Structures are given as structure tokens and as C-alpha cells.
Short mmCIF file of C-alpha atoms and ligand atoms in Angstrom, two decimals:
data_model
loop_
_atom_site.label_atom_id
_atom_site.label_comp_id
_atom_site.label_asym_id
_atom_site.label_seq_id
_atom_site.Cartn_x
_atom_site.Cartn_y
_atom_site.Cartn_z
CA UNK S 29 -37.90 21.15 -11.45
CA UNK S 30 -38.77 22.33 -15.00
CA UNK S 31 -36.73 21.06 -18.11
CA UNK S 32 -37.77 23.14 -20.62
CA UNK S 33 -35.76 21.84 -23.52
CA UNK S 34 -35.67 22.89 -26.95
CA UNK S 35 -36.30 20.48 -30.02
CA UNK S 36 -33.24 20.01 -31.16
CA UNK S 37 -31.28 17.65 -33.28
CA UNK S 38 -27.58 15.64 -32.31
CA UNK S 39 -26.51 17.70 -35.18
CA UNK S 40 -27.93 20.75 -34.36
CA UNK S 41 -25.43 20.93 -31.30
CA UNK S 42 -22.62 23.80 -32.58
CA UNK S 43 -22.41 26.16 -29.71
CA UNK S 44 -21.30 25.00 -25.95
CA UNK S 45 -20.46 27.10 -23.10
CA UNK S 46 -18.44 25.71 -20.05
CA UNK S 47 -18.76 27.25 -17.17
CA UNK S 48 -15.29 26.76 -15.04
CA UNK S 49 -11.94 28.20 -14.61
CA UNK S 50 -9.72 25.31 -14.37
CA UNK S 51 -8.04 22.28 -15.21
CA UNK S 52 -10.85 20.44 -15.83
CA UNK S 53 -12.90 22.99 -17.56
CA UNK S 54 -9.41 23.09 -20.06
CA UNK S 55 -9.60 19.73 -20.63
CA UNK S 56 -13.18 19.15 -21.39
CA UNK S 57 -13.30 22.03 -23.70
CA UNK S 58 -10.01 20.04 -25.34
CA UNK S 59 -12.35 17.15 -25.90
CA UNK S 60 -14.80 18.69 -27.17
CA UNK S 61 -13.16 20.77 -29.82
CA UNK S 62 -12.12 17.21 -31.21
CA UNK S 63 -15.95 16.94 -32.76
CA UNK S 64 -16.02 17.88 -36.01
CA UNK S 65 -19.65 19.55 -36.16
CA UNK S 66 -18.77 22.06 -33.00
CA UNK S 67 -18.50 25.25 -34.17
CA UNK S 68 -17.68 27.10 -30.92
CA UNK S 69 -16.55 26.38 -27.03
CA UNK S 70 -16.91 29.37 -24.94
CA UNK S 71 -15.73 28.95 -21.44
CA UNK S 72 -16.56 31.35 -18.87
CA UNK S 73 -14.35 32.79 -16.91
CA UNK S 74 -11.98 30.39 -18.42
CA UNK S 75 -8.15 30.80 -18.23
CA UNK S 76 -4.24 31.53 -20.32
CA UNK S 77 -5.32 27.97 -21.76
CA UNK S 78 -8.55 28.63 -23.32
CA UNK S 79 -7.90 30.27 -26.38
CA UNK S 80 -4.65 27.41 -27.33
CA UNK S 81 -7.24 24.69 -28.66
CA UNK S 82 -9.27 25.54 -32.22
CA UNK S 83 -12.69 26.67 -31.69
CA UNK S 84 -12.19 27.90 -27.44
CA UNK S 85 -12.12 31.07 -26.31
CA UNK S 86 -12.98 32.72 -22.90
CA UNK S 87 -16.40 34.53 -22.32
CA UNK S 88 -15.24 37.28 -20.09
CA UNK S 89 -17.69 37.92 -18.12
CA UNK S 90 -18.39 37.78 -14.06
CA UNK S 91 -18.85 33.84 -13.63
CA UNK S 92 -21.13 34.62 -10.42
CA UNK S 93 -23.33 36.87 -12.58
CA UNK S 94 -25.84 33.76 -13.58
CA UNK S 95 -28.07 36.58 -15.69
CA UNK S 96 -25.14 37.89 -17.26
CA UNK S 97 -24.14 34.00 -18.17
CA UNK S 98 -27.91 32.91 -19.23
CA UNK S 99 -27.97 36.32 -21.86
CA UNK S 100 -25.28 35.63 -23.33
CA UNK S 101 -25.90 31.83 -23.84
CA UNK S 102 -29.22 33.05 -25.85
CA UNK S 103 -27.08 35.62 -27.43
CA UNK S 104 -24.61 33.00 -28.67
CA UNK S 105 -27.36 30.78 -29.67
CA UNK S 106 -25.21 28.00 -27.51
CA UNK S 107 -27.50 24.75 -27.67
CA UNK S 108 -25.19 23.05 -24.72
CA UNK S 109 -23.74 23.94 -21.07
CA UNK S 110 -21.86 22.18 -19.03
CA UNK S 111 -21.23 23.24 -15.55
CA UNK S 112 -18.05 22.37 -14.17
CA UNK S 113 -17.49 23.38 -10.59
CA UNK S 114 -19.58 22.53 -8.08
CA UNK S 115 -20.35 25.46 -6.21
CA UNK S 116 -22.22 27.04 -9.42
CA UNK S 117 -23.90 23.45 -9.47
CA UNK S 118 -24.73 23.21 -4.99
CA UNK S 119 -26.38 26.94 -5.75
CA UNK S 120 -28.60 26.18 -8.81
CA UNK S 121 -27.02 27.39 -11.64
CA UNK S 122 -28.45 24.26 -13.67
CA UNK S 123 -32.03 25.15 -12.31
CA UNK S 124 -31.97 28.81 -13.48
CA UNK S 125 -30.42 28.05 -16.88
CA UNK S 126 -32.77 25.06 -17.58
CA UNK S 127 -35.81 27.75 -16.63
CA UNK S 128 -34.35 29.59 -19.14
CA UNK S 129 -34.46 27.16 -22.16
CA UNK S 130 -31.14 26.28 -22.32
CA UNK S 131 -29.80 22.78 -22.54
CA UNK S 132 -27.83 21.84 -19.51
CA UNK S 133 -24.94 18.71 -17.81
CA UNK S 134 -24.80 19.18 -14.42
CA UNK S 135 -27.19 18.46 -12.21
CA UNK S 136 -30.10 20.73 -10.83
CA UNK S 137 -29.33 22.56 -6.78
CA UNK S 138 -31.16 19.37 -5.23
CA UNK S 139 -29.25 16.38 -7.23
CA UNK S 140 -26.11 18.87 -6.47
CA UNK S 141 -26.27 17.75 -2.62
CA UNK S 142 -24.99 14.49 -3.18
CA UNK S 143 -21.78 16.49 -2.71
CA UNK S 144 -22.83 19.91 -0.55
CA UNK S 145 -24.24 17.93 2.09
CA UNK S 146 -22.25 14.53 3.14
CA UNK S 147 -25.63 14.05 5.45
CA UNK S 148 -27.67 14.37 2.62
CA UNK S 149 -25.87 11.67 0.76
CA UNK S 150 -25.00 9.46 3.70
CA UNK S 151 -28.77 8.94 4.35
CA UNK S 152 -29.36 8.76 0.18
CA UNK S 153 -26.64 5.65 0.46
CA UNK S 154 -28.49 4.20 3.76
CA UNK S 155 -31.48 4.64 2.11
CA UNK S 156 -30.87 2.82 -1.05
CA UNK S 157 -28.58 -0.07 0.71
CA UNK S 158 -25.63 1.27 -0.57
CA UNK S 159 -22.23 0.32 1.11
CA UNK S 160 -20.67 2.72 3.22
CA UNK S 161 -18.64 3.70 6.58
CA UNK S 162 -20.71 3.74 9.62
CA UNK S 163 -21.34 7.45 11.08
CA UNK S 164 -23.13 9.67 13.20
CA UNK S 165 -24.39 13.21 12.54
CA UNK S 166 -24.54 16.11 14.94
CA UNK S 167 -24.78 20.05 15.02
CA UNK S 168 -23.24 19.66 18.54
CA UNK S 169 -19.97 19.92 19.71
CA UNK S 170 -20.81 18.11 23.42
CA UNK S 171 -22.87 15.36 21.16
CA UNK S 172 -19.90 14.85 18.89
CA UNK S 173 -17.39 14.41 21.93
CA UNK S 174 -20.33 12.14 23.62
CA UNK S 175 -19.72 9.91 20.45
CA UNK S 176 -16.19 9.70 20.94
CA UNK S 177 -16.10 8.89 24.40
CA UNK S 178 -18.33 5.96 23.83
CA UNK S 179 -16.71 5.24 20.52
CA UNK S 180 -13.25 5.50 21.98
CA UNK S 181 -11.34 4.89 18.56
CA UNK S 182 -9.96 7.71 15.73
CA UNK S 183 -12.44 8.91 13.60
CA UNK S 184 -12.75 11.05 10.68
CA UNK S 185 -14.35 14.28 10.95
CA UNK S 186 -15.87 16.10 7.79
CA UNK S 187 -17.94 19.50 7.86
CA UNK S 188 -21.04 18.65 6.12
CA UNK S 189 -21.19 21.55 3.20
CA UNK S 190 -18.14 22.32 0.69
CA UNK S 191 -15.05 23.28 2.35
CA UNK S 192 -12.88 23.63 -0.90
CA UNK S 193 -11.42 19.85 -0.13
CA UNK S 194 -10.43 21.01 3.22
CA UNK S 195 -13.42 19.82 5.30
CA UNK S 196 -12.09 16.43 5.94
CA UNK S 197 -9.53 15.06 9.07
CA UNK S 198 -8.80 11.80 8.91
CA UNK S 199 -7.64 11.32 12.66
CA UNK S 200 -4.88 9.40 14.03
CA UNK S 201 -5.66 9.18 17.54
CA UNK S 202 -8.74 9.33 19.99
CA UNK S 203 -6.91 13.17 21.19
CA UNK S 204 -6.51 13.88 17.49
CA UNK S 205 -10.48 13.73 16.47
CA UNK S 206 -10.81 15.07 19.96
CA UNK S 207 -9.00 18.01 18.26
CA UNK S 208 -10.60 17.98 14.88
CA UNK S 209 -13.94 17.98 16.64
CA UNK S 210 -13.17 21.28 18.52
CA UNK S 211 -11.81 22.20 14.84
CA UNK S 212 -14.74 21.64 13.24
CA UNK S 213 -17.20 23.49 15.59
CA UNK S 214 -14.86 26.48 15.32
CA UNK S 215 -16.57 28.27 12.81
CA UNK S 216 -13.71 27.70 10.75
CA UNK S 217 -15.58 26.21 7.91
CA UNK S 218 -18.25 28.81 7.73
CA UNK S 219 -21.25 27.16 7.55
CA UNK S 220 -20.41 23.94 6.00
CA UNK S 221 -19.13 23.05 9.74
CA UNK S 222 -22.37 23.75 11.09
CA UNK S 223 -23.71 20.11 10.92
CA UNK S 224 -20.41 17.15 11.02
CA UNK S 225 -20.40 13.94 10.21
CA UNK S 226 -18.50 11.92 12.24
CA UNK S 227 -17.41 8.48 10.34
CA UNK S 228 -15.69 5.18 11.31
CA UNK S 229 -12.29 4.98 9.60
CA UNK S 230 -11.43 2.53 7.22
CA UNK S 231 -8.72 1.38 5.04
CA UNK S 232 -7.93 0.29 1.68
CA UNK S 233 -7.09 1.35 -1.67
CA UNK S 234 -8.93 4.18 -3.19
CA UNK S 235 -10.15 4.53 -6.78
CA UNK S 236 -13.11 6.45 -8.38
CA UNK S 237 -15.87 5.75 -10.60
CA UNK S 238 -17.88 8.11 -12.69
CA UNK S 239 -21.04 7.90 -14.33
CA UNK S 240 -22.84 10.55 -17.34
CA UNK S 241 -26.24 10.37 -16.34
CA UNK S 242 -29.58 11.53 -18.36
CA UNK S 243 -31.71 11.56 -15.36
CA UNK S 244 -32.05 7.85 -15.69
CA UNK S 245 -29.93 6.18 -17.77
CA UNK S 246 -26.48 6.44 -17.28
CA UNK S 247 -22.88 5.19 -18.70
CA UNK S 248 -19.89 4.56 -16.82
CA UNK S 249 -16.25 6.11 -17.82
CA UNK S 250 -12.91 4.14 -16.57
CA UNK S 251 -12.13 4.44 -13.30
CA UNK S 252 -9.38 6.77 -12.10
CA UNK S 253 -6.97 7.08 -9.25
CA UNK S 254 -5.21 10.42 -7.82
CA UNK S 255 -2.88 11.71 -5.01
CA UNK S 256 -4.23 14.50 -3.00
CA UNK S 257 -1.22 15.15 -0.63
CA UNK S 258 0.95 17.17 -1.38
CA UNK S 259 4.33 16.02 -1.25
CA UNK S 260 5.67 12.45 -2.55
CA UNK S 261 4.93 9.20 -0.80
CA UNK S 262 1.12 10.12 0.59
CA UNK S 263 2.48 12.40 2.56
CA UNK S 264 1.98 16.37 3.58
CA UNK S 265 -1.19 18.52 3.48
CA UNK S 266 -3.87 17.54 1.61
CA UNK S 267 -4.57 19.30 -1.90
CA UNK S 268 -6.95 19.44 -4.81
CA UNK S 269 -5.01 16.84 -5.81
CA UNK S 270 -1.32 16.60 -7.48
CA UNK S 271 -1.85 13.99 -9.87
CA UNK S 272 -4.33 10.77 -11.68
CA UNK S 273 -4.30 8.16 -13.88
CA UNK S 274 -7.00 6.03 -15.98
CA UNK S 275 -8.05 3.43 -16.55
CA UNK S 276 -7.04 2.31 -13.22
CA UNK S 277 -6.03 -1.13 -13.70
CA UNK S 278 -7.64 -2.15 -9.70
CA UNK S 279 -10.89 -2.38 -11.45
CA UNK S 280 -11.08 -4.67 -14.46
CA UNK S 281 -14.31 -4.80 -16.48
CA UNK S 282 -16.06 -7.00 -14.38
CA UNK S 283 -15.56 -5.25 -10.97
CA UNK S 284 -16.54 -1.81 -12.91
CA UNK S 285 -19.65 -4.03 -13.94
CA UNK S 286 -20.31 -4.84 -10.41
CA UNK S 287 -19.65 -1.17 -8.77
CA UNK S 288 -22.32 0.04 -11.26
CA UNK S 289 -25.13 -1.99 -9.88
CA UNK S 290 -24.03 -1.57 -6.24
CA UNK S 291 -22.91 2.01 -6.36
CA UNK S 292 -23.64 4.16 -9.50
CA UNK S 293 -27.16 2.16 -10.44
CA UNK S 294 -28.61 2.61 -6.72
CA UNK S 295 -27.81 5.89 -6.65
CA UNK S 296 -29.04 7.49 -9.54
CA UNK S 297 -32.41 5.03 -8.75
CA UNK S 298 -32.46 6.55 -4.94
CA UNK S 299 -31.97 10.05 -6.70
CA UNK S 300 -35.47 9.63 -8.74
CA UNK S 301 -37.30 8.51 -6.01
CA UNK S 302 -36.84 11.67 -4.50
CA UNK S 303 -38.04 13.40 -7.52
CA UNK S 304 -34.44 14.30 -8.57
CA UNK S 305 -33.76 14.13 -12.40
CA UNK S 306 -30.19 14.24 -12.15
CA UNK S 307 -28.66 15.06 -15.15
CA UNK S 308 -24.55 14.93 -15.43
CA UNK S 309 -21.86 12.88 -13.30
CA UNK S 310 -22.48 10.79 -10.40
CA UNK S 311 -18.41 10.86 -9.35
CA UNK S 312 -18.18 8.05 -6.33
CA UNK S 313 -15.04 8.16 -4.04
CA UNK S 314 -14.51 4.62 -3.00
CA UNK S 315 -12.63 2.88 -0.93
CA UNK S 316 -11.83 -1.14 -1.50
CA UNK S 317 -12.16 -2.53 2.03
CA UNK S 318 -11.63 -5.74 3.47
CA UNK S 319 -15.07 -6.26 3.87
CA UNK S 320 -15.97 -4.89 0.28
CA UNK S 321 -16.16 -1.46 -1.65
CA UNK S 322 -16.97 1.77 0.45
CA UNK S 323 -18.42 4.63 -0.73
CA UNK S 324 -16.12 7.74 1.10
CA UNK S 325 -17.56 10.56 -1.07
CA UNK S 326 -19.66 11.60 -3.79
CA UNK S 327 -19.11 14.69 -6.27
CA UNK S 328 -21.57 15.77 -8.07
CA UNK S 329 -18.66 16.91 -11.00
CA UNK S 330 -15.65 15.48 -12.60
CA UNK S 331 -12.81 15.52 -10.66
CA UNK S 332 -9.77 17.75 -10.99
CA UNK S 333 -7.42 16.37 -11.86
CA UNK S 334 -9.14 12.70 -12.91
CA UNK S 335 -11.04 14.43 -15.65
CA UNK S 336 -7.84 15.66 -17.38
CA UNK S 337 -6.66 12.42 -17.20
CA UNK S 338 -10.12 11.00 -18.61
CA UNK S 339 -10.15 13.48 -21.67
CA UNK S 340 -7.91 12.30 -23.63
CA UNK S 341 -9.54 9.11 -23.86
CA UNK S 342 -12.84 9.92 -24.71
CA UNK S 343 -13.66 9.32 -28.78
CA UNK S 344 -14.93 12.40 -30.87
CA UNK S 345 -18.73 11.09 -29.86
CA UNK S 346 -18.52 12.79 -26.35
CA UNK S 347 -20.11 15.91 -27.35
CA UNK S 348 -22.82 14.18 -28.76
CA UNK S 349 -23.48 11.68 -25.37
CA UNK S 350 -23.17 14.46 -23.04
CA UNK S 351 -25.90 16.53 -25.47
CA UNK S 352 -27.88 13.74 -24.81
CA UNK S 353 -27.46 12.74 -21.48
CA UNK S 354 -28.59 16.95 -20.80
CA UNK S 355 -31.64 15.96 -23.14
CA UNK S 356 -32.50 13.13 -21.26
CA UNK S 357 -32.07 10.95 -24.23
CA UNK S 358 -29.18 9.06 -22.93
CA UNK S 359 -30.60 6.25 -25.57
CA UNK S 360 -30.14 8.34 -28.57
CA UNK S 361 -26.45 9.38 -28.22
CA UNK S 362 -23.78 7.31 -29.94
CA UNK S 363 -21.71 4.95 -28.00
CA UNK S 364 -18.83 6.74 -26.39
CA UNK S 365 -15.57 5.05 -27.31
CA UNK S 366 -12.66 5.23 -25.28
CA UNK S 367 -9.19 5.28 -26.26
CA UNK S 368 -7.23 2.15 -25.37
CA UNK S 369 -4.65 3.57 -23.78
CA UNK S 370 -3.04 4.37 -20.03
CA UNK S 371 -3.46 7.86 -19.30
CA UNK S 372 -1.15 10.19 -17.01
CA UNK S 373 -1.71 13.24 -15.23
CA UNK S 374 0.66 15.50 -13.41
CA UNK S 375 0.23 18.76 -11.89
CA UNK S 376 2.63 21.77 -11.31
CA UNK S 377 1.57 23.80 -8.63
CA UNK S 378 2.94 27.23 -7.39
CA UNK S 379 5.27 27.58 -4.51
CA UNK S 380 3.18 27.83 -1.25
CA UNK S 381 0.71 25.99 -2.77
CA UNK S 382 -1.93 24.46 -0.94
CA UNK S 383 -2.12 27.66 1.96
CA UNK S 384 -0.70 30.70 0.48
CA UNK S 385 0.36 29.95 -3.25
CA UNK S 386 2.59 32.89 -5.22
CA UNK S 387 1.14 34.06 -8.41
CA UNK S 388 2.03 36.30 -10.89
CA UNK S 389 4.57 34.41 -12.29
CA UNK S 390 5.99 34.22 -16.20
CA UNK S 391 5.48 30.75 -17.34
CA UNK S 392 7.96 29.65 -19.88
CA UNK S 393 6.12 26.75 -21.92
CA UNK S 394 5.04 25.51 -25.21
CA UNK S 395 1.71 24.06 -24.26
CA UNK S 396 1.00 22.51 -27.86
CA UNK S 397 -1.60 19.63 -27.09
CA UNK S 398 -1.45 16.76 -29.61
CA UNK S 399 -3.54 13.19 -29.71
CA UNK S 400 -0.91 11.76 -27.06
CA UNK S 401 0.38 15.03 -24.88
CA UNK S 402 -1.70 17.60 -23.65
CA UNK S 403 -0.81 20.40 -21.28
CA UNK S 404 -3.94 21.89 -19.46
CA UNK S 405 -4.33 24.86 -18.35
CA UNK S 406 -5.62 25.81 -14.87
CA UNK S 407 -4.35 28.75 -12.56
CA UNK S 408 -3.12 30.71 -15.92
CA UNK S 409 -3.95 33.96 -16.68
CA UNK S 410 -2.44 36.61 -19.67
CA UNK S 411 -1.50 39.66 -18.06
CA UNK S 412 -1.68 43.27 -19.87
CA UNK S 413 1.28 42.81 -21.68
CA UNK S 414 0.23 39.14 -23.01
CA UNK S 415 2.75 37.17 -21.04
CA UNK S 416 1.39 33.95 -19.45
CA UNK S 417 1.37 34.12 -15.74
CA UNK S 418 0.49 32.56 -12.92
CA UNK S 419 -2.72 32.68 -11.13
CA UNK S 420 -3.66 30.07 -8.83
CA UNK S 421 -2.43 27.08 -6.74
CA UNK S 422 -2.51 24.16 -9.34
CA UNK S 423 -1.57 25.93 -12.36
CA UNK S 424 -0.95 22.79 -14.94
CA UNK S 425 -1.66 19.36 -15.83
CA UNK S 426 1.01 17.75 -17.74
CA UNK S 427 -0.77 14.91 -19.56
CA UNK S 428 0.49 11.50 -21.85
CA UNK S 429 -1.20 8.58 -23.04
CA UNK S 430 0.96 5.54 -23.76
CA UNK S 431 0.66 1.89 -24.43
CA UNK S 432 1.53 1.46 -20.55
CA UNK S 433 1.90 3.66 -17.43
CA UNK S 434 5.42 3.78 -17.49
CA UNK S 435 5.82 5.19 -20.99
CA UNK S 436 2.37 7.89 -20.50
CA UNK S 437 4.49 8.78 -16.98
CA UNK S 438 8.00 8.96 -19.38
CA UNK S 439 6.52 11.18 -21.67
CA UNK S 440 4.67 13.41 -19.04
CA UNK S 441 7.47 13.89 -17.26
CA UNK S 442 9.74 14.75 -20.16
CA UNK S 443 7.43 17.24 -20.37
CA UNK S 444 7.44 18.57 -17.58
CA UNK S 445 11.39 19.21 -17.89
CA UNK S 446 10.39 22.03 -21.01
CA UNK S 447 8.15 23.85 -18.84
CA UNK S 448 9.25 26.58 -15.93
CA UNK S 449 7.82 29.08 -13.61
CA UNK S 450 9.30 30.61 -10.46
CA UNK S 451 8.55 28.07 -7.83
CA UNK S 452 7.10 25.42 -9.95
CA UNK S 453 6.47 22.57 -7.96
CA UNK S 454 5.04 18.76 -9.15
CA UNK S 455 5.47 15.25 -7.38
CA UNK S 456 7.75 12.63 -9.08
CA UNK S 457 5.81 9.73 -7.85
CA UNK S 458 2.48 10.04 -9.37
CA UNK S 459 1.22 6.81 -10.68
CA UNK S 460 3.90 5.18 -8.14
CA UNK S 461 1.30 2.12 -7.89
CA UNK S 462 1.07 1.52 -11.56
CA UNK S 463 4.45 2.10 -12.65
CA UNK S 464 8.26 -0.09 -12.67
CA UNK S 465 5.62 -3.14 -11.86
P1 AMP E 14 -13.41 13.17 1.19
O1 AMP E 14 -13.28 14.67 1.02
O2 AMP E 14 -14.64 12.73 1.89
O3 AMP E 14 -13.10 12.43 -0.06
O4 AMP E 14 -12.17 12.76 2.12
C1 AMP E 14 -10.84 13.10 1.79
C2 AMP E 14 -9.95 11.91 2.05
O5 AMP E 14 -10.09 11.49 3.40
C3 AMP E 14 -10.32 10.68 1.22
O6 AMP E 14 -9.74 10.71 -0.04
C4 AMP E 14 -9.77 9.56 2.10
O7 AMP E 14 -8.39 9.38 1.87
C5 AMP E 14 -9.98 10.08 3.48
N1 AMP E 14 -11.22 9.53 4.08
C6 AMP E 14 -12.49 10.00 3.93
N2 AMP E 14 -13.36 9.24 4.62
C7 AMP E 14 -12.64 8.27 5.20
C8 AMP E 14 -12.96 7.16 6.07
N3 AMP E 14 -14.21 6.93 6.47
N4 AMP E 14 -11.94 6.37 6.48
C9 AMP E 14 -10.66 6.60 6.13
N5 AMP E 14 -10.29 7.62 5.32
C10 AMP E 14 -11.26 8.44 4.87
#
């Protein structure tokens, strides 16, 4: 892999391009306009949100075109990108733009399978002695049901590649992964289904830690929890996700402590022994069993919707850590504060949302963001006659930071009550865990 960095200064950073459409990609470029010295966020494709915070606007062009992207960076004289999704990331955006000359967070097509192959990062974690659910991998449907019949418990059943969130069944019965297997094989995940991992199921709370990485070195942000189903109590379809909060109070400072030498240090070790210099966030799914902390999944991205919940409490220095963490020179970025807060995020999807969500819709909203309530952006568009409309499934994250959960999940929701769309739909229980305790 070549990084072909330019000498630059901290303070030479005044042009950054994200490249992202959502929720996330809104609330990053949020953060970021906070820093005094940036001069300009361009986000490409971007969305109805972009252009509401000082300093953003969208960079319409085709966000599959990666020459298209790459010219204009040079044109715009932009000295950092940050790659938010991660199929750009799995296909080697990073790599191409880092040929290039440009500066880049997000990691390079081969640190990017830690999340487009599960294999590929189940064997990193056995590899490197890191703690996770027993499994078995296959390419065969008779092996897979061979493993069950020995097996003869539920399993979970995940397609190997990116599925869009959907590649996972968490099984209930022996006949329901006998099901999920014959799912799987199917072809209906294209060919992220071609290989399956086939996992022992286990139980405990969830939470996720995240780590900015130079390669390296790396720092760790406060943990965060979401909801992925759909509808309140846990329960319906699994989504993107509905909801988060941070910090999230299951891990206190010592246990984060701990998780980074067992989890996040490991990994990022096991990554550079295979030659990997993975640049951007290690994000590690875990789940706090019984018998210790699991690792269930690893992103190779912020999550949607933890990192709009993890904005708002980043200090004005994040620009300047993730310039460095891109330069490799993790040790010469200033310490990233965080804002002592609790930090609440709620989502308002469409109707129909996760399968078939409705869009073209007017929103009605005054999405003013201030230093305790931000409303983000994420399946928005502004159609020819400049009304905001829908455009996606998950179309906004209602944000609030307060002294405790209860009052950030208050003001969020009051929120929430200003702000309409046909079919708007959001779950009244996010944060159920950490709030009326
Ligand atoms: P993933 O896409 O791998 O994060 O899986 C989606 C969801 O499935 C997770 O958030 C968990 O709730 C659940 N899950 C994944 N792996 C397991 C497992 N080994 N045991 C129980 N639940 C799991």
C-alpha cells in the first residue's frame, strides 16, 4: 500500500471532503465545522442537511465516480478525506485516493475487511487471541446443515460480505437456522452469502467501542449503545438502527481501559502484522457475556446512528486528531476532549421503513443545531422547487446532550414533537436502559 502524503502542517488543514450521504456523514461534517481554522466541508453526495451548518455544502457529483471524486479533491485543494460508508471503504476508495496524494481516514480495501468479510475477521480475532463466539465457516449448504445436525442447538447465521445490516439471523430454534441456512445459500445475498459463518449464540448486553487509529497508535472514543429493531421493546425487523446513546454508562473508565488492550489494542497489532496500516476506526460490536466480553462484529466505520450521538461530544480538536491519525502522526494531534455530558439519539424513519420506505415527502422542521440539540440530516433531499423532502428510510436523528439521560431523552423528544412528515415514524423507548433509573 503506498501513502503518499503531502508535507503538511496541523494548521495547514482548511479543506475536507466527506464522502457519505447520511446521518453520520451530517454529523461529522457538524463537528467539524466547530474548528475554527476549517475553511470548507464538502460532502459528496451529501444530503437536505448539508448546506444548514456554516462552512458545508454538497459536492454534487456521482459518489461511485472515484476519478470524478479524486479531481475534484485536487481541484479544491482539500488537504483531508474522510470516508464514511463502508462500501466506498470494502472497494478501495482509500487506496486510490492515497495513490493520488491526498490525505485520507478510513482505512485502505484490505484493513476494510475487518467488516466485508466476517471470515476474514473471525480468523484476525483467533489469530490474535481475541475473545469471541465459537463458529464454523462453509461455502456449503450440505456442510452447514452437517454442522447443525451435530451441533443440534440455534445458531446464528451471517453471510460473510456486506448485506446492508441484513446478513445476520439470529435463530430461535434448531428448524429456524435450519431455515436461515437454506436462506442464506439462496442467492439472496448476492455474493456476500457465498461463504457463511455459522456462530454459537450468546447472550448479554451489547455496547460498542470505537477506536481513531493512525496505523498504529490509536485513541478510544466513549462507548455507545443503539437499538436496531424496529419497533419498541427489542422487538420487530431489524434496521440500521432507530436510536444510541453515549457514553454508555455499562463501561466505566476502567472496563473501557481493559476492552482496549483485549479488543481494540490486539486488533489494530494483528492488523500490522499482516502488513495492514489501518488508518481510521476500528468500531467493535461486543457483547458482555457471562463468561466475559465477546466480540459479535467489527465495522470498519462509525456507526449510524452511534456517531451522531458521539459528535456532539467531541471538543473543537477533532479535526486536528483525525488529520493526524490519516498522517500517521497520531502523536502529534492534540488531545481530543470530550464533552461531559449524556448524549441522545433518535431517529425518524419513513413509513415502510426498513423493506419498502415512502419518500418524497415535505418535511415540516426547523433543523437549527445548537451546542446541546442537533437535528441530522440523513434520507433528505431538496426537490426542484426547494422544499425539503424525503428520501430514504432513516431520514433524521433528533439529538440532545444533557446533564443525564433523562433530560438529553426530554429534550430530544420535545423535539421531535416540532418536526413532521407524512408517515414519520421514531421509537419512544430509546435509551429505555439508561433512563427513569
Ligand atoms: P452483526 O451484524 O454481526 O452485528 O449482528 C446483528 C445482531 O445480531 C447483533 O447486534 C446481535 O444482536 C446479534 N448477534 C450477532 N452475533 C450474535 C451471536 N453470536 N449471538 C447472539 N446474537 C448475535
Amino acid at each position: 500500500m503506498t501513502t503518499n502524503h503531502k508535507p503538511q502542517e496541523l494548521s495547514e488543514l482548511k479543506n475536507i471532503l466527506i464522502v457519505g450521504s447520511g446521518g453520520r456523514e451530517n454529523s461529522i461534517a457538524w463537528a467539524l465545522s466547530k474548528n475554527k481554522s476549517i475553511e470548507q466541508i464538502y460532502v459528496c453526495p451529501g444530503n437536505g442537511g448539508t448546506a444548514n451548518f456554516k462552512k458545508c455544502s454538497c459536492l454534487n457529483i456521482n459518489s461511485k465516480d472515484e476519478k470524478a471524486i479524486i479531481f475534484e479533491c485536487q481541484r479544491l485543494k482539500v488537504n483531508l478525506v474522510i470516508i464514511g460508508p463502508e462500501v466506498p471503504l470494502a472497494e478501495g476508495l482509500a487506496n486510490k485516493m492515497r495513490e493520488a496524494g491526498l490525505t485520507v481516514f478510513g482505512p485502505c480495501k484490505e484493513g476494510a475487511q475487518l467488516e466485508a468479510s466476517k471470515d476474514w475477521a473471525k480468523n484476525l480475532m483467533v489469530e490474535n487471541n481475541i475473545p469471541t463466539a465459537k463458529y464454523w465457516t462453509t461455502n456449503s449448504k450440505e456442510e452447514a446443515l452437517q454442522i447443525l445436525d451435530k451441533f443440534q442447538k440455534p445458531l446464528v447465521i451471517k453471510a460473510d460480505g456486506l448485506a446492508a445490516g441484513k446478513g445476520v439471523t439470529v435463530c430461535e430454534s434448531v428448524a429456524q437456522t435450519k431455515d436461515a441456512i437454506k436462506e442464506v445459500f439462496s442467492g439472496k445475498f448476492g455474493s456476500a452469502g457465498n461463504k457463511v459463518i455459522l456462530e454459537e449464540k450468546i447472550e448479554g448486553p451489547e455496547v460498542s467501542i470505537f477506536a481513531l487509529c493512525d496505523g498504529e497508535k490509536l485513541i478510544v472514543l466513549p462507548p455507545a449503545q443503539d437499538h436496531k429493531r424496529l419497533l419498541e421493546g427489542d422487538k420487530g425487523p431489524n434496521t440500521g438502527g432507530m436510536g444510541a446513546y453515549a457514553p454508555a454508562p455499562l463501561i466505566n473508565q476502567q472496563a473501557l481501559q481493559d476492552l482496549t488492550e483485549l479488543i481494540l489494542i490486539p486488533t489494530l497489532e494483528g492488523l500490522r502484522k499482516k502488513k495492514i496500516k489501518y488508518i481510521g476506526v476500528i468500531y467493535a460490536g461486543l457483547m458482555l457475556t457471562e463468561s466475559g466480553p465477546k466480540v459479535i462484529e467489527f465495522n470498519c466505520r462509525f456507526g449510524d446512528p452511534e456517531c451522531q450521538a458521539l459528535m456532539p461530544l467531541m471538543g473543537e480538536e477533532f479535526a486536528s486528531v483525525l488529520f493526524s491519525c490519516a498522517r500517521g502522526e497520531l502523536e502529534k494531534a492534540p488531545k481530543l476532549k470530550f464533552k461531559d455530558s449524556c448524549s441522545a439519539c433518535v431517529v425518524a424513519a419513513s413509513a415502510g421503513y426498513p423493506d419498502k420506505p415512502q419518500t418524497g415527502r415535505q418535511i415540516n422542521i426547523n433543523s437549527e443545531s445548537n451546542s446541546s440539540l442537533q437535528v441530522f440530516h440523513a434520507g433528505t433531499t431538496i426537490d426542484q422547487f426547494d422544499n425539503l423532502i424525503t428520501s430514504g428510510g432513516r431520514v433524521l436523528s433528533v439529538v440532545a446532550q444533557g446533564e443525564s439521560f433523562d433530560k438529553a431523552f426530554d429534550l430530544a423528544y420535545d423535539k421531535l414533537k416540532q418536526i413532521n412528515f407524512d408517515g414519520m415514524h421514531f421509537r419512544k423507548d430509546i435509551g429505555y436502559q439508561v433512563t427513569n433509573i
